[in-house]
Structure formats: C-alpha cells, structure tokens
Amino acid sequence: MKTTLSLALAVCTLVAAAPAFGAGGREAASAQPATLQFALSGNPNTLDPHATAGTLTFQVLRSVYDTLVEPDESGRIVPALAESWGVSADGLHWTFHLRSGVQFHNGDEFTSKDVVATFARLRDPGRASTHAAEFAAVTAVEALDRYTVQFSLERPHAPLLSALASGWSAILPQRLIANGHDFGGSPVGTGPFVFEQWMRDNRITLSRNERYWIEGQPAVARVNFNIITEVAVQVQGLLTGDLHIIDMVGPTDIARIERNPATRLDTGLSSLVMVMAINTRRPPLSDVRIRRALNHAVDKQTILDVAYAGGRPIGTFMDAGDPFALDLAHLHPHDPERARALIREAGGVNRVLDLVLPQNFEPHVRAGEMYQQMLAQAGIEAQIRLVDWSTWLSDVYGAANFDLTVIGHTGKLDPDGRFSLFETDRNYVGWSHPEIPRLLQAARLESEFAGRREYFAEIQRLLAEEVPFVFVGTNYRFIAMRETIHGFHMDGKLDTYDLRRVRFR
Amino acid sequence: MRGDERTSHRAVIGLILRRLGRLVLTVMLISTVVFLTVRVIPGDPARTIAGMDAGEPAVESLRIRLGLDRPLWRQYLGWLWDTLRFDFGTSFFSQEPVLRLILDRFPLTALLAVASFLLSLLVAIPIGVIAAVKRWTVWDGLGLMFAQVGMAIPSFWLAILLLMLFSVRLGLLPLFGADSVAHWILPVVTLATERAAVLVRFVRASMVEELEKEYVLAADARGLPHLRVRFSHALRNALMPVVTIAGIQFGYLLGGAVIVEQVFSLPGLGRLFLSAIVARDFPLIQGGVVFIAVVFSLSNCAADLVSAAVNPRLRVG
C-alpha cells in the first residue's frame, strides 16, 4: 500500500512537471495563435494525388496544391492557376491561359510544361491512377506557349472542367516529376501552404506560402493537421481549446457544442446520397413493384434523424443540395399499407433477404437495423450480415453478392460522375436503362446549364420510377470550431477544406 | 570448477542456437499461414485502393500494378525469396518500404512496452509480496482488490477516464500528440495497470508457496531476522516463475498497445498494423507478422535466459 502511495506521489510529481512539455494550445487559445490546430479523423494513405481515392488525402492536399480551376463557395467553377479559358466551336479543344509569376514551393516557376507533365503522370497507364478514367476523352495535352495549354478531346466532354477542379487534378512541378520525386511522402505544389512534415498517424504540418498568388492569403502562419481517431478526444480538445477545428462530431455532442459560447457548429448539407441499394438481378427484387414497396416501407425522415443526425429526404440518385437536383421524394411517401399491397400484387417476397452492412460505418449500421424493422412492418424479412469495409468494396460493391445494402454515395462536381455508374448495368445494383447512355452522351456534348439540366432531369426521373435503390436522403455534415475562427469554408461537393481565408478573431 | 563453467557456457550457447532455429521455423510457418489467409479472406486490395468511383478496368490495372494478377504460387515464391533476403516489399497504399514503415514506428511502441513493463513490475512485486507476507489482513485484501479491479477495467475505458481527469479536468497533461515525455505518462499508466493487476496475483501466489516451505520455517525457528528471511531468501525464489510469466506478458504488451495508441493518438505499430489489416495491405500485414513473431520469440528467449541465469538448475539440459 505504501508503494501505491509513493507511486501515486511519483505520478503527481511527473504530472506537476508536465505543463512544461504540454501542448501550447491552452494558453494560445486566448491570444492570437500562430498555428491552426485542425483535427483530422484519420491518417491519409499517401499524399500523392494520383495514387488514391481517399478523401483524407485531398483534404490535406487542398492546402498544398492548386488546380487550374476551382469551385467557388456556390460551387461555380472559377479561375485558379488558369486565369481564363475557352472552348473551340466544335467543343474539341479547350485552351487554358495560365497565371504568370506563380512559384512552386521549391522555387520553380509555374508554366505550361508543368501542366503537361502533371496530366501525363495522371494518365500514365502504368500508374493506374483511379481517376484517370475521367480524362478518357482527352487525346492530348499540349503547351502552345509558356503560359498556354491546350486539351484536345476525341469528342466534346462538358464534365472536363469539373474534373480539372477536383483534387486529383492538382498541378505538380515538372522538374520533380522528371526526377521521380516522392510526392506520396513530401508533396510540392503552388498552394497556399508549404508542406513541412508528416509524422504518420500523428500530425501533418504545413506553413504559410509567403509567395502565394492571392494577395494577403493565407492568413494563418501554420496549420497542424492532428490525426485523432477518437471522436471523444476531438470534442474534448475543441472544448479545452487545444483544437480549433474538428472534423468529427458525434450525434450526442451537437447540443453541447452549440450550447458552449466558445464553440460553434458549421452545418450544411453534405453531398452524399444515402441509399439502401437493391440488387435488381435477384428475384423478387428484379420486380419493380417490390422495389417500390421497399421505398414505401421506409420512413426516410426518421432514418435521417436517428441514424444520420438529420438531413433532407430525396427521391432519386442526386444529393438534395445539387443545382441539378430534382425533388422527387413525393413519389414514394412512407406508406406501409401501400407497400404491403404492392408486395401482394407482385406475388410476395418468399425468402429472407440478405441485408449487408459495412460495420466500420456506425451510422449505416444503425440505419440498417432500422430498415430491418421497417421492412418487417411491411411483411418483408431481412437478415443482417455485417462485413468490413474492404469486404464490402470487393464482395458487395464489386461482386454484387447481396440483396440489400446500406451506403452513401459521395458527391461529384458534375452529375456526370454520379450517373455514369448506370451507363451499363454492370454496376452493383445491376440496373441500367436503354435511354441512359444516350442521355449521358447528350449531356456531355451540351455545354449550356439549361440544356444539361433537361438531360439530367430525365435520368433522375428514370431512376425515381425504376427505383434500383431506396433513396433516403442527404444528411447534414458537421464541422465544429472555436468561436474565434473565421473564414472557414468547405468545398461542398469535394468534401475538402479551404483554409486560405481562415483567421482568428 | 572450470570444467563446469565451460559446460554451462556450452549449454547456454546450445540453448540460444536451438532457440534461434526454432524462431526461424516459427516465423516461416506463421508468415506462410498469414500469406495464405489474407488472400483467402474476402477483400481485394486493388478495389480498396480504387474505392467506389473507379470502374472495373481501373481496378484491373491496379491489380496488375500490385502483382495480384499472378498465380498464387508465383506470388508466394516471390514473397518467400524476398523475405529471405530481408526485403519486405513496399506498402500497397503508401508505396513506402514496409521495413521503413515498421522501424519508424517500432521505437515508440517498444518504449511504451518497456516503460509499462517496468512500471508494472515496480507496482506488482511490492504489492504481491506485501499481500503474501501480510496474508489475510487488510493489506492483502487491498492488494487483491487492486488485482481484481485492474483486471476488470477495460483499458479503453481506463484510458478515456485518465484523459478526462488529467488532460481535460486538471489540464495537466496533453490530450493528444506524441512529442514529449508528458505524452507518455497516461498511456504507460494505462498499459501498466492491466499488466500489474495480472502480475500481482502471480507474485502473491508464488510468494505464499515459498513462505510455507521448510527453509523459511527453519530460518524463523533459528531466530534469523524476520524480514531478511522474507525479502532476501524467499523473494528471490518466488520471483523465478514470475520472470517467465513477465517475459510472455511483454509480448502481450505489444498487442495491448493498439487500443492505447488509438485513444492517445500515438503513432505506434499497433495502429499501423490495424490500418494495414483494414485496408488489406498485404505486404505490410506480412512484414508486420514476421516482425512481431521475431520480437515475440526473442523476448521469450530472453526470459528463458534470465531464468537460467537466476536458477542454476535450468542451465544444464
């Protein structure tokens, strides 16, 4: 017992000595801190924009790189490294006029040869970049002069501009590409912040790019992306002031953060399409009446409120906040009676359905349990099967081994990225429609918003009528921050953070 | 006398050689099993890297780049050949050399394990001995209660509790990060608590057994100082089995680190391997298993050598 006491004393002595080493966040929170402490929910796989599809990578790289064009706060594509651009009358040649006087972090001047080298790297078949397919229509990227680049296409392709505004189109310096530089470990771009250090699973440190091409930006001197996987630790860190912005907020923390005068919640519609996907290859789910019954059986708002901490219901495969979105939620209101009638009419569901849930995603699992009960009320029995994420991707998404599954489809700057999933029926739900390839092609050839909206509306209607999914809704996303933080902005569709205007007040 | 010494040296060398041989066999066997297991269980690394947006052609070209299109036996032979040359390949996801990834993380995890190992001995031995000497008194009761509670508390819960108290409430220790000694205190205390709780029972049982032996009774009868008998004679003998147990426990400390690293945001081996498994990063999983198997075998081997040094009877044979 004496020893426990002396141990306790020893710990206390250490504890007393500790503030000397401790985090500077606490004192810093009152004064004007030099470093923005950002909590990131996971460690990126790599910092090479051409080697991953992981959102975490692009959330960090958004501050290190620039793209030729970028989405503004409303989602409109505006100039970035390209000051202006034009399309030839036949839509086959896109010419970009580059900003001059921009420097890479290593001192190299940004010119057209960097753009050419970057897209050669991205489209290199040996690299097998996951996003290369978005540039399939591109036949050549050429430097016309030092500050002019031309993209040549084999057919008009309106979604090109959105692809160029996405994180994977970040511009890398040609000289380092030629040297085989390790971009995965130490990225070098033209962006607002210079990459300093990445301690894996711990922290990524960036410092202000003093020569950034936007005058007066960025405002903060340093950014620490602290990798903190526990939501409780993130929230506590925000409340104590050790963290300034956190990317994870549990449903039970929302009220607490809103109540606290020192913290604030940044809420908006996410760009996710939350669904329960239906394997339309398998009877009886191949019968559209059964699929409609499933849609009637589900109380969308309840699912959104309970499983996803709130959101807006949808009736087709498009997130509720998209400018192209059609509100079709009224087509399948919650109506268990109607669901049962449709099932009777279709001859019943005479087997137990295989409902697969990705266990790493707690909200989807919670939603799945609720679907199971709602389906039971409509007389459909479903058995839950939990799988891990990798298995879900390979076995469910890749090999279509499921009846029903719960997932959220992430956003795309251009609707083409969403609907191209249905160009053929070789997708996980096994559904397409003869009209869809034609409509998609027409939308790619059309450059005017109004014209494209017509085509996309037609596709959305087809999806809403044939319901290869139970379309549930778009959830709210929550980012929490200290009250002192101003100028934080999230690139809606890309789920990345624009930290250029962030400042403390 | 000299002859004896030479024999015992030879015996120790023989022991080490036998242990090394066994180590190589164990590692080969384990890593072959793991090589096959990761390829049999569902989950395709190429699909996992590509995510939901990529089409089948993109996934297929990734598969080719990763060498997963080759027949299984060729993948196995290639991997075996590389491993024998200490080439563990590169991570599918970060494209960094596996050995570097592991060695970058190892110091933190090793330090965590060693520090909490020492702390657990420092706590467990005195508590266990006092409990044994003062058997069936309130001191014994307190010691056993510590063991009971320490084993029953999940380390995840204890970790969060300590964070809430020392980092949030009292603001004495940092909440996250791994830059200084202050960051280590709570993780080490968390890990040590669980281990110490287990060890206390072993120390107490071993000590009780020793105290009931005739030489202790005889020494007491001869009127030798009560405490000296207990602490210099009985304790030394009682600790012998504890060394073996502690050696095995050291291996478990490496495993137990995963949860602690997660809660305290420490960049250790546990999280590296956990994310490798989640993502099906085959080279990293395989390299990690080989590495852990080697460390585990070596720590057991070290425990045996320590036992042999403490107990001359174990030296021969």
mmCIF file with all atom_site columns, N, CA and C in Angstrom, chain B residues 70-97:
data_model
loop_
_atom_site.group_PDB
_atom_site.id
_atom_site.type_symbol
_atom_site.label_atom_id
_atom_site.label_alt_id
_atom_site.label_comp_id
_atom_site.label_asym_id
_atom_site.label_entity_id
_atom_site.label_seq_id
_atom_site.pdbx_PDB_ins_code
_atom_site.Cartn_x
_atom_site.Cartn_y
_atom_site.Cartn_z
_atom_site.occupancy
_atom_site.B_iso_or_equiv
_atom_site.pdbx_formal_charge
_atom_site.auth_seq_id
_atom_site.auth_comp_id
_atom_site.auth_asym_id
_atom_site.auth_atom_id
_atom_site.pdbx_PDB_model_num
ATOM 1  N N  . ARG B 1 70 ? -0.882 -12.313 -60.725 1.00 0.00 ? 70 ARG B N  1
ATOM 2  C CA . ARG B 1 70 ? -0.059 -13.508 -60.906 1.00 0.00 ? 70 ARG B CA 1
ATOM 3  C C  . ARG B 1 70 ? -0.653 -14.684 -60.135 1.00 0.00 ? 70 ARG B C  1
ATOM 4  N N  . PRO B 1 71 ? -0.374 -15.932 -60.604 1.00 0.00 ? 71 PRO B N  1
ATOM 5  C CA . PRO B 1 71 ? -0.879 -17.100 -59.868 1.00 0.00 ? 71 PRO B CA 1
ATOM 6  C C  . PRO B 1 71 ? -0.309 -17.129 -58.441 1.00 0.00 ? 71 PRO B C  1
ATOM 7  N N  . LEU B 1 72 ? -1.104 -17.702 -57.550 1.00 0.00 ? 72 LEU B N  1
ATOM 8  C CA . LEU B 1 72 ? -0.777 -17.685 -56.126 1.00 0.00 ? 72 LEU B CA 1
ATOM 9  C C  . LEU B 1 72 ? 0.627  -18.223 -55.837 1.00 0.00 ? 72 LEU B C  1
ATOM 10 N N  . TRP B 1 73 ? 0.982  -19.350 -56.483 1.00 0.00 ? 73 TRP B N  1
ATOM 11 C CA . TRP B 1 73 ? 2.280  -19.978 -56.171 1.00 0.00 ? 73 TRP B CA 1
ATOM 12 C C  . TRP B 1 73 ? 3.428  -19.057 -56.565 1.00 0.00 ? 73 TRP B C  1
ATOM 13 N N  . ARG B 1 74 ? 3.241  -18.293 -57.650 1.00 0.00 ? 74 ARG B N  1
ATOM 14 C CA . ARG B 1 74 ? 4.317  -17.375 -58.041 1.00 0.00 ? 74 ARG B CA 1
ATOM 15 C C  . ARG B 1 74 ? 4.425  -16.217 -57.065 1.00 0.00 ? 74 ARG B C  1
ATOM 16 N N  . GLN B 1 75 ? 3.251  -15.737 -56.616 1.00 0.00 ? 75 GLN B N  1
ATOM 17 C CA . GLN B 1 75 ? 3.283  -14.680 -55.606 1.00 0.00 ? 75 GLN B CA 1
ATOM 18 C C  . GLN B 1 75 ? 4.000  -15.182 -54.354 1.00 0.00 ? 75 GLN B C  1
ATOM 19 N N  . TYR B 1 76 ? 3.703  -16.435 -53.982 1.00 0.00 ? 76 TYR B N  1
ATOM 20 C CA . TYR B 1 76 ? 4.280  -16.982 -52.756 1.00 0.00 ? 76 TYR B CA 1
ATOM 21 C C  . TYR B 1 76 ? 5.791  -17.127 -52.870 1.00 0.00 ? 76 TYR B C  1
ATOM 22 N N  . LEU B 1 77 ? 6.240  -17.722 -53.987 1.00 0.00 ? 77 LEU B N  1
ATOM 23 C CA . LEU B 1 77 ? 7.682  -17.927 -54.146 1.00 0.00 ? 77 LEU B CA 1
ATOM 24 C C  . LEU B 1 77 ? 8.418  -16.589 -54.189 1.00 0.00 ? 77 LEU B C  1
ATOM 25 N N  . GLY B 1 78 ? 7.819  -15.628 -54.892 1.00 0.00 ? 78 GLY B N  1
ATOM 26 C CA . GLY B 1 78 ? 8.436  -14.308 -54.965 1.00 0.00 ? 78 GLY B CA 1
ATOM 27 C C  . GLY B 1 78 ? 8.574  -13.681 -53.594 1.00 0.00 ? 78 GLY B C  1
ATOM 28 N N  . TRP B 1 79 ? 7.492  -13.806 -52.823 1.00 0.00 ? 79 TRP B N  1
ATOM 29 C CA . TRP B 1 79 ? 7.488  -13.221 -51.487 1.00 0.00 ? 79 TRP B CA 1
ATOM 30 C C  . TRP B 1 79 ? 8.505  -13.927 -50.576 1.00 0.00 ? 79 TRP B C  1
ATOM 31 N N  . LEU B 1 80 ? 8.560  -15.281 -50.711 1.00 0.00 ? 80 LEU B N  1
ATOM 32 C CA . LEU B 1 80 ? 9.471  -16.067 -49.882 1.00 0.00 ? 80 LEU B CA 1
ATOM 33 C C  . LEU B 1 80 ? 10.920 -15.661 -50.156 1.00 0.00 ? 80 LEU B C  1
ATOM 34 N N  . TRP B 1 81 ? 11.232 -15.572 -51.440 1.00 0.00 ? 81 TRP B N  1
ATOM 35 C CA . TRP B 1 81 ? 12.590 -15.216 -51.865 1.00 0.00 ? 81 TRP B CA 1
ATOM 36 C C  . TRP B 1 81 ? 12.973 -13.840 -51.328 1.00 0.00 ? 81 TRP B C  1
ATOM 37 N N  . ASP B 1 82 ? 12.038 -12.882 -51.453 1.00 0.00 ? 82 ASP B N  1
ATOM 38 C CA . ASP B 1 82 ? 12.299 -11.529 -50.961 1.00 0.00 ? 82 ASP B CA 1
ATOM 39 C C  . ASP B 1 82 ? 12.488 -11.509 -49.446 1.00 0.00 ? 82 ASP B C  1
ATOM 40 N N  . THR B 1 83 ? 11.612 -12.240 -48.751 1.00 0.00 ? 83 THR B N  1
ATOM 41 C CA . THR B 1 83 ? 11.668 -12.228 -47.290 1.00 0.00 ? 83 THR B CA 1
ATOM 42 C C  . THR B 1 83 ? 12.995 -12.799 -46.797 1.00 0.00 ? 83 THR B C  1
ATOM 43 N N  . LEU B 1 84 ? 13.460 -13.858 -47.455 1.00 0.00 ? 84 LEU B N  1
ATOM 44 C CA . LEU B 1 84 ? 14.721 -14.469 -47.042 1.00 0.00 ? 84 LEU B CA 1
ATOM 45 C C  . LEU B 1 84 ? 15.887 -13.507 -47.219 1.00 0.00 ? 84 LEU B C  1
ATOM 46 N N  . ARG B 1 85 ? 15.719 -12.555 -48.147 1.00 0.00 ? 85 ARG B N  1
ATOM 47 C CA . ARG B 1 85 ? 16.766 -11.538 -48.322 1.00 0.00 ? 85 ARG B CA 1
ATOM 48 C C  . ARG B 1 85 ? 16.447 -10.274 -47.517 1.00 0.00 ? 85 ARG B C  1
ATOM 49 N N  . PHE B 1 86 ? 15.536 -10.407 -46.550 1.00 0.00 ? 86 PHE B N  1
ATOM 50 C CA . PHE B 1 86 ? 15.105 -9.291  -45.694 1.00 0.00 ? 86 PHE B CA 1
ATOM 51 C C  . PHE B 1 86 ? 14.498 -8.141  -46.483 1.00 0.00 ? 86 PHE B C  1
ATOM 52 N N  . ASP B 1 87 ? 13.909 -8.462  -47.648 1.00 0.00 ? 87 ASP B N  1
ATOM 53 C CA . ASP B 1 87 ? 13.214 -7.450  -48.423 1.00 0.00 ? 87 ASP B CA 1
ATOM 54 C C  . ASP B 1 87 ? 11.718 -7.675  -48.208 1.00 0.00 ? 87 ASP B C  1
ATOM 55 N N  . PHE B 1 88 ? 11.084 -6.754  -47.475 1.00 0.00 ? 88 PHE B N  1
ATOM 56 C CA . PHE B 1 88 ? 9.672  -6.944  -47.146 1.00 0.00 ? 88 PHE B CA 1
ATOM 57 C C  . PHE B 1 88 ? 8.743  -6.244  -48.120 1.00 0.00 ? 88 PHE B C  1
ATOM 58 N N  . GLY B 1 89 ? 9.295  -5.677  -49.189 1.00 0.00 ? 89 GLY B N  1
ATOM 59 C CA . GLY B 1 89 ? 8.452  -5.058  -50.209 1.00 0.00 ? 89 GLY B CA 1
ATOM 60 C C  . GLY B 1 89 ? 7.976  -3.668  -49.813 1.00 0.00 ? 89 GLY B C  1
ATOM 61 N N  . THR B 1 90 ? 7.045  -3.136  -50.623 1.00 0.00 ? 90 THR B N  1
ATOM 62 C CA . THR B 1 90 ? 6.509  -1.807  -50.338 1.00 0.00 ? 90 THR B CA 1
ATOM 63 C C  . THR B 1 90 ? 5.012  -1.899  -50.078 1.00 0.00 ? 90 THR B C  1
ATOM 64 N N  . SER B 1 91 ? 4.532  -0.995  -49.267 1.00 0.00 ? 91 SER B N  1
ATOM 65 C CA . SER B 1 91 ? 3.112  -0.946  -48.927 1.00 0.00 ? 91 SER B CA 1
ATOM 66 C C  . SER B 1 91 ? 2.279  -0.696  -50.180 1.00 0.00 ? 91 SER B C  1
ATOM 67 N N  . PHE B 1 92 ? 1.165  -1.413  -50.302 1.00 0.00 ? 92 PHE B N  1
ATOM 68 C CA . PHE B 1 92 ? 0.257  -1.191  -51.435 1.00 0.00 ? 92 PHE B CA 1
ATOM 69 C C  . PHE B 1 92 ? -0.292 0.231   -51.414 1.00 0.00 ? 92 PHE B C  1
ATOM 70 N N  . PHE B 1 93 ? -0.508 0.765   -50.222 1.00 0.00 ? 93 PHE B N  1
ATOM 71 C CA . PHE B 1 93 ? -1.230 2.027   -50.107 1.00 0.00 ? 93 PHE B CA 1
ATOM 72 C C  . PHE B 1 93 ? -0.319 3.240   -50.118 1.00 0.00 ? 93 PHE B C  1
ATOM 73 N N  . SER B 1 94 ? 0.740  3.212   -49.285 1.00 0.00 ? 94 SER B N  1
ATOM 74 C CA . SER B 1 94 ? 1.586  4.398   -49.215 1.00 0.00 ? 94 SER B CA 1
ATOM 75 C C  . SER B 1 94 ? 2.770  4.274   -50.160 1.00 0.00 ? 94 SER B C  1
ATOM 76 N N  . GLN B 1 95 ? 2.992  3.085   -50.712 1.00 0.00 ? 95 GLN B N  1
ATOM 77 C CA . GLN B 1 95 ? 4.107  2.837   -51.626 1.00 0.00 ? 95 GLN B CA 1
ATOM 78 C C  . GLN B 1 95 ? 5.453  3.103   -50.982 1.00 0.00 ? 95 GLN B C  1
ATOM 79 N N  . GLU B 1 96 ? 5.500  3.008   -49.652 1.00 0.00 ? 96 GLU B N  1
ATOM 80 C CA . GLU B 1 96 ? 6.765  3.160   -48.936 1.00 0.00 ? 96 GLU B CA 1
ATOM 81 C C  . GLU B 1 96 ? 7.271  1.776   -48.541 1.00 0.00 ? 96 GLU B C  1
ATOM 82 N N  . PRO B 1 97 ? 8.597  1.641   -48.369 1.00 0.00 ? 97 PRO B N  1
ATOM 83 C CA . PRO B 1 97 ? 9.133  0.341   -47.967 1.00 0.00 ? 97 PRO B CA 1
ATOM 84 C C  . PRO B 1 97 ? 8.562  -0.110  -46.624 1.00 0.00 ? 97 PRO B C  1
#
